Coordinates of C-alpha atoms and ligand atoms in Angstrom, one line a residue:
M790 CA 0.0 0.0 0.0
N791 CA 1.3 3.4 -0.9
T792 CA 0.8 5.5 2.2
Q793 CA 1.2 8.7 0.3
D794 CA -1.9 7.8 -1.7
L795 CA -3.8 7.1 1.6
L796 CA -3.6 10.8 2.7
G797 CA -4.0 12.0 -0.9
N798 CA -7.2 10.0 -1.2
L799 CA -8.4 11.3 2.1
V800 CA -7.8 14.9 1.1
G801 CA -9.4 14.3 -2.3
A802 CA -12.5 12.6 -0.8
L803 CA -13.0 15.5 1.7
A804 CA -12.6 18.1 -1.1
S805 CA -15.0 16.4 -3.4
G806 CA -17.6 15.7 -0.7
H807 CA -17.3 11.9 -1.0
L808 CA -16.4 12.1 2.6
K809 CA -18.6 14.3 4.8
V810 CA -17.7 15.7 8.2
I811 CA -20.5 15.5 10.7
D812 CA -20.4 17.5 14.0
L813 CA -21.3 15.3 17.0
T814 CA -20.9 18.2 19.4
Q815 CA -23.6 20.2 21.3
T816 CA -23.0 24.0 21.4
L817 CA -21.5 24.7 24.8
S818 CA -23.5 27.6 26.3
T819 CA -23.9 28.9 29.8
E820 CA -27.4 27.2 29.8
F821 CA -26.2 23.8 28.8
P822 CA -27.3 21.3 31.4
T823 CA -24.7 19.7 33.7
L824 CA -24.7 16.6 35.9
E825 CA -26.3 17.0 39.3
L826 CA -25.1 14.8 42.1
P827 CA -26.7 14.4 45.6
P828 CA -25.9 17.5 47.7
Q829 CA -23.3 15.8 49.9
F830 CA -21.0 15.6 46.8
G831 CA -19.0 18.3 45.0
Q832 CA -20.8 19.6 41.9
C833 CA -20.1 20.0 38.2
E834 CA -20.0 23.7 37.2
P835 CA -21.7 24.9 34.1
L836 CA -19.9 27.0 31.6
R837 CA -19.2 30.6 32.8
V838 CA -18.2 33.3 30.3
E839 CA -16.8 36.7 31.2
K840 CA -16.3 39.2 28.4
V841 CA -12.8 40.7 28.3
S842 CA -13.3 43.1 25.5
E843 CA -15.4 43.5 22.3
Y844 CA -13.9 46.2 20.1
D845 CA -14.2 48.7 23.0
D846 CA -12.0 50.6 25.5
R847 CA -10.8 47.3 26.9
G848 CA -9.6 46.1 23.5
P849 CA -10.5 48.4 20.6
M850 CA -9.7 46.0 17.8
W851 CA -10.5 42.6 19.4
Y852 CA -13.2 40.5 21.0
W853 CA -12.4 37.7 23.5
N854 CA -13.7 36.1 26.7
N855 CA -12.5 34.3 29.7
F856 CA -14.4 31.1 30.4
S857 CA -14.5 28.3 33.0
C858 CA -16.3 25.1 33.4
N859 CA -15.9 21.6 34.8
E860 CA -13.8 19.0 32.8
H861 CA -17.2 17.2 32.3
T862 CA -19.3 20.2 31.1
G863 CA -21.0 19.9 27.7
T864 CA -20.0 17.4 25.0
H865 CA -17.0 15.9 26.7
F866 CA -14.4 13.2 26.9
D867 CA -13.9 10.9 30.0
A868 CA -10.3 9.6 30.6
P869 CA -9.6 6.5 32.7
I870 CA -8.3 8.6 35.6
H871 CA -11.8 10.0 36.0
W872 CA -12.8 6.8 37.9
V873 CA -11.2 5.2 40.9
T874 CA -10.9 1.9 38.9
G875 CA -8.6 3.6 36.4
K876 CA -6.6 5.8 38.8
D877 CA -3.4 3.7 38.8
L878 CA -3.3 3.0 35.0
A879 CA -0.5 4.3 32.9
N880 CA -1.2 7.3 30.6
N881 CA -4.7 7.6 32.1
S882 CA -5.2 11.4 31.9
V883 CA -6.1 13.5 28.9
D884 CA -2.5 14.9 28.6
T885 CA -0.9 11.5 28.5
L886 CA -3.3 9.2 26.7
P887 CA -2.0 7.9 23.4
V888 CA -3.1 10.3 20.6
Q889 CA -3.2 7.4 18.1
E890 CA -6.4 6.4 19.9
L891 CA -8.2 9.7 19.3
V892 CA -9.0 8.9 15.7
G893 CA -10.8 5.6 15.2
P894 CA -13.9 3.8 13.9
A895 CA -17.4 3.9 15.4
I896 CA -20.4 1.7 15.3
V897 CA -23.9 2.9 16.3
I898 CA -26.4 1.0 18.3
D899 CA -29.8 2.4 17.7
C900 CA -31.8 2.5 20.9
S901 CA -34.0 5.5 19.9
A902 CA -37.3 3.7 19.9
E903 CA -36.7 2.0 23.2
A904 CA -35.5 5.2 24.9
A905 CA -38.6 7.1 23.6
A906 CA -40.8 4.5 25.1
N907 CA -38.9 4.3 28.4
P908 CA -36.5 7.0 29.7
D909 CA -34.9 4.4 32.0
F910 CA -34.2 2.0 29.1
L911 CA -31.2 -0.2 29.7
L912 CA -29.1 -1.5 26.8
D913 CA -28.4 -5.1 27.7
V914 CA -26.4 -8.0 26.3
A915 CA -29.4 -9.3 24.4
H916 CA -29.5 -6.1 22.4
L917 CA -25.8 -6.3 21.7
E918 CA -26.1 -9.9 20.6
A919 CA -29.0 -9.0 18.3
W920 CA -26.9 -6.1 16.9
E921 CA -24.1 -8.5 16.2
A922 CA -26.4 -11.0 14.6
A923 CA -27.6 -8.3 12.2
N924 CA -24.4 -6.4 11.6
G925 CA -21.4 -8.6 12.5
R926 CA -19.1 -8.7 15.5
I927 CA -18.4 -5.4 17.3
D928 CA -14.9 -4.5 16.2
E929 CA -11.9 -4.4 18.5
G930 CA -10.9 -0.7 18.8
A931 CA -14.3 0.7 17.9
W932 CA -16.1 3.5 19.6
V933 CA -19.6 2.1 20.5
L934 CA -22.1 4.9 20.3
M935 CA -25.5 4.4 21.9
R936 CA -28.0 6.4 19.9
T937 CA -31.1 7.4 21.9
D938 CA -32.0 10.7 20.2
W939 CA -31.7 12.2 23.8
S940 CA -29.7 15.0 22.3
K941 CA -32.9 16.4 20.9
H942 CA -34.1 17.1 24.5
A943 CA -31.1 19.3 25.4
Q944 CA -33.2 22.4 25.6
S945 CA -35.8 20.9 27.9
S946 CA -36.1 19.4 31.4
R947 CA -36.4 16.0 29.8
Y948 CA -32.6 16.1 29.1
K949 CA -31.9 15.4 32.8
N950 CA -35.4 14.1 33.6
M951 CA -34.8 14.6 37.3
D952 CA -37.1 13.6 40.1
E953 CA -36.5 12.8 43.8
T954 CA -34.8 9.6 42.9
G955 CA -32.3 11.4 40.5
Q956 CA -31.9 11.3 36.8
H957 CA -34.1 9.1 34.5
T958 CA -32.1 8.7 31.3
P959 CA -31.1 5.6 29.3
G960 CA -27.7 3.8 29.5
P961 CA -26.1 0.3 29.6
T962 CA -26.4 -2.5 32.1
P963 CA -23.3 -3.7 34.0
E964 CA -23.3 -6.9 31.9
A965 CA -23.5 -5.0 28.6
V966 CA -20.5 -2.9 29.6
K967 CA -18.5 -6.0 30.5
F968 CA -19.5 -7.5 27.2
L969 CA -18.2 -4.5 25.3
V970 CA -15.0 -4.3 27.3
G971 CA -14.6 -8.0 26.4
R972 CA -14.9 -7.1 22.7
G973 CA -11.9 -4.7 23.2
I974 CA -13.8 -1.5 22.4
R975 CA -12.0 1.8 22.4
G976 CA -14.8 3.6 24.3
F977 CA -18.5 4.1 24.7
G978 CA -20.4 7.3 23.7
T979 CA -23.9 8.5 24.6
E980 CA -26.2 11.4 24.0
T981 CA -27.0 11.8 27.7
I982 CA -25.1 13.4 30.5
G983 CA -22.8 10.5 31.4
T984 CA -22.0 7.1 29.9
D985 CA -24.2 5.6 32.6
A986 CA -27.9 5.5 32.9
G987 CA -29.6 8.1 35.1
Q988 CA -30.3 5.4 37.8
A989 CA -26.9 3.8 37.6
H990 CA -26.1 4.9 41.2
S991 CA -28.1 1.9 42.4
M992 CA -26.6 -0.7 40.1
D993 CA -24.0 -3.3 41.1
P994 CA -21.4 -1.9 40.8
P995 CA -22.6 1.7 40.9
Y996 CA -22.0 3.5 37.6
P997 CA -20.9 0.4 35.7
A998 CA -19.9 2.1 32.5
H999 CA -17.5 4.3 34.4
H1000 CA -16.4 1.4 36.6
F1001 CA -15.6 -1.1 33.8
L1002 CA -14.6 1.2 30.9
H1003 CA -12.1 3.3 32.9
G1004 CA -10.8 0.3 34.9
A1005 CA -9.9 -1.2 31.5
G1006 CA -8.3 2.0 30.3
R1007 CA -11.1 2.7 27.9
Y1008 CA -12.8 6.1 27.3
G1009 CA -16.2 7.8 27.4
L1010 CA -17.9 10.4 25.3
Q1011 CA -21.1 12.2 26.5
C1012 CA -23.6 14.7 25.4
L1013 CA -23.1 13.7 21.8
T1014 CA -25.5 14.8 19.1
N1015 CA -26.3 13.9 15.5
L1016 CA -25.9 10.2 16.1
D1017 CA -28.9 9.8 13.9
R1018 CA -26.8 11.0 11.0
L1019 CA -24.2 8.2 11.3
P1020 CA -24.2 4.8 9.6
T1021 CA -24.5 1.7 11.7
R1022 CA -20.9 1.0 10.7
G1023 CA -18.2 2.9 8.9
A1024 CA -17.9 6.3 10.5
V1025 CA -14.5 7.5 11.8
I1026 CA -14.5 9.6 14.9
I1027 CA -11.9 12.3 15.7
C1028 CA -12.1 13.3 19.3
P1029 CA -9.0 14.9 20.9
P1030 CA -9.7 16.3 24.4
L1031 CA -7.8 19.4 25.6
K1032 CA -4.3 18.7 26.9
L1033 CA -5.1 19.6 30.5
E1034 CA -2.4 18.6 32.9
R1035 CA -3.7 15.5 34.8
G1036 CA -7.1 16.2 33.4
S1037 CA -9.9 13.7 34.0
G1038 CA -11.7 14.7 30.8
S1039 CA -12.5 17.8 28.9
P1040 CA -15.1 19.5 26.7
L1041 CA -14.1 18.9 23.1
R1042 CA -15.3 19.0 19.5
V1043 CA -16.2 15.5 18.2
L1044 CA -16.2 15.1 14.5
A1045 CA -17.2 12.1 12.4
L1046 CA -16.0 11.3 8.9
V1047 CA -18.7 9.5 6.9
A1048 CA -18.8 8.3 3.3
A1049 CA -21.4 10.3 1.4
Ligands
MN1707 MN1 -18.0 12.7 32.3

């Protein structure tokens, strides 16, 4: 294989539109919903923006802002160091993880009908086996993206769907996450706030997606959008988080390359 042709073909396909770039990122605004934990725990800050200047006395020719937020605000990446199960792994923070892993294939598991019918829908092993029966084995090194169309609720209270028992949003069962880790996946991505279901605090173990993925050195992507525009197989995801020193994650732009 001529590797020079590989990049030339990529550039040509992008220029001609045979490859499309799809944005899987929600716009990060000060209103974008953040995870709410029980009050005894520290909380995730939303985005804050402070204008420094806008072509005015503070900067006559330039516009810019200071901003701050949690590492897990908006569409964001979870690194293994985020969870106690991944705390002692090598290269487990966003500044040290292998950049070769930040470009890779994705498959989509469509749970949109199930999630519309039941906000507490859980993706289980039977769904994954049915997906494999229809589409072939889940590839080692793939991002597994759980499509729920939950991204479409980002402007409404249904996005977090909170009541006195916490968040009611879809996610995987512990067994499903173990199954995916056993397949050697690169990471798991969702349209909700968190790779885990809203009620995952009461699972065994609690927050199984975080527990098993990060314990295995795997990654998470959350608050994704436009998963309904991806093929079941064949997309390539580009998702480099900010290079924050010892960062547990970061907001980021997530792009998908898709054959048109
Ligand atoms: Mn997170």
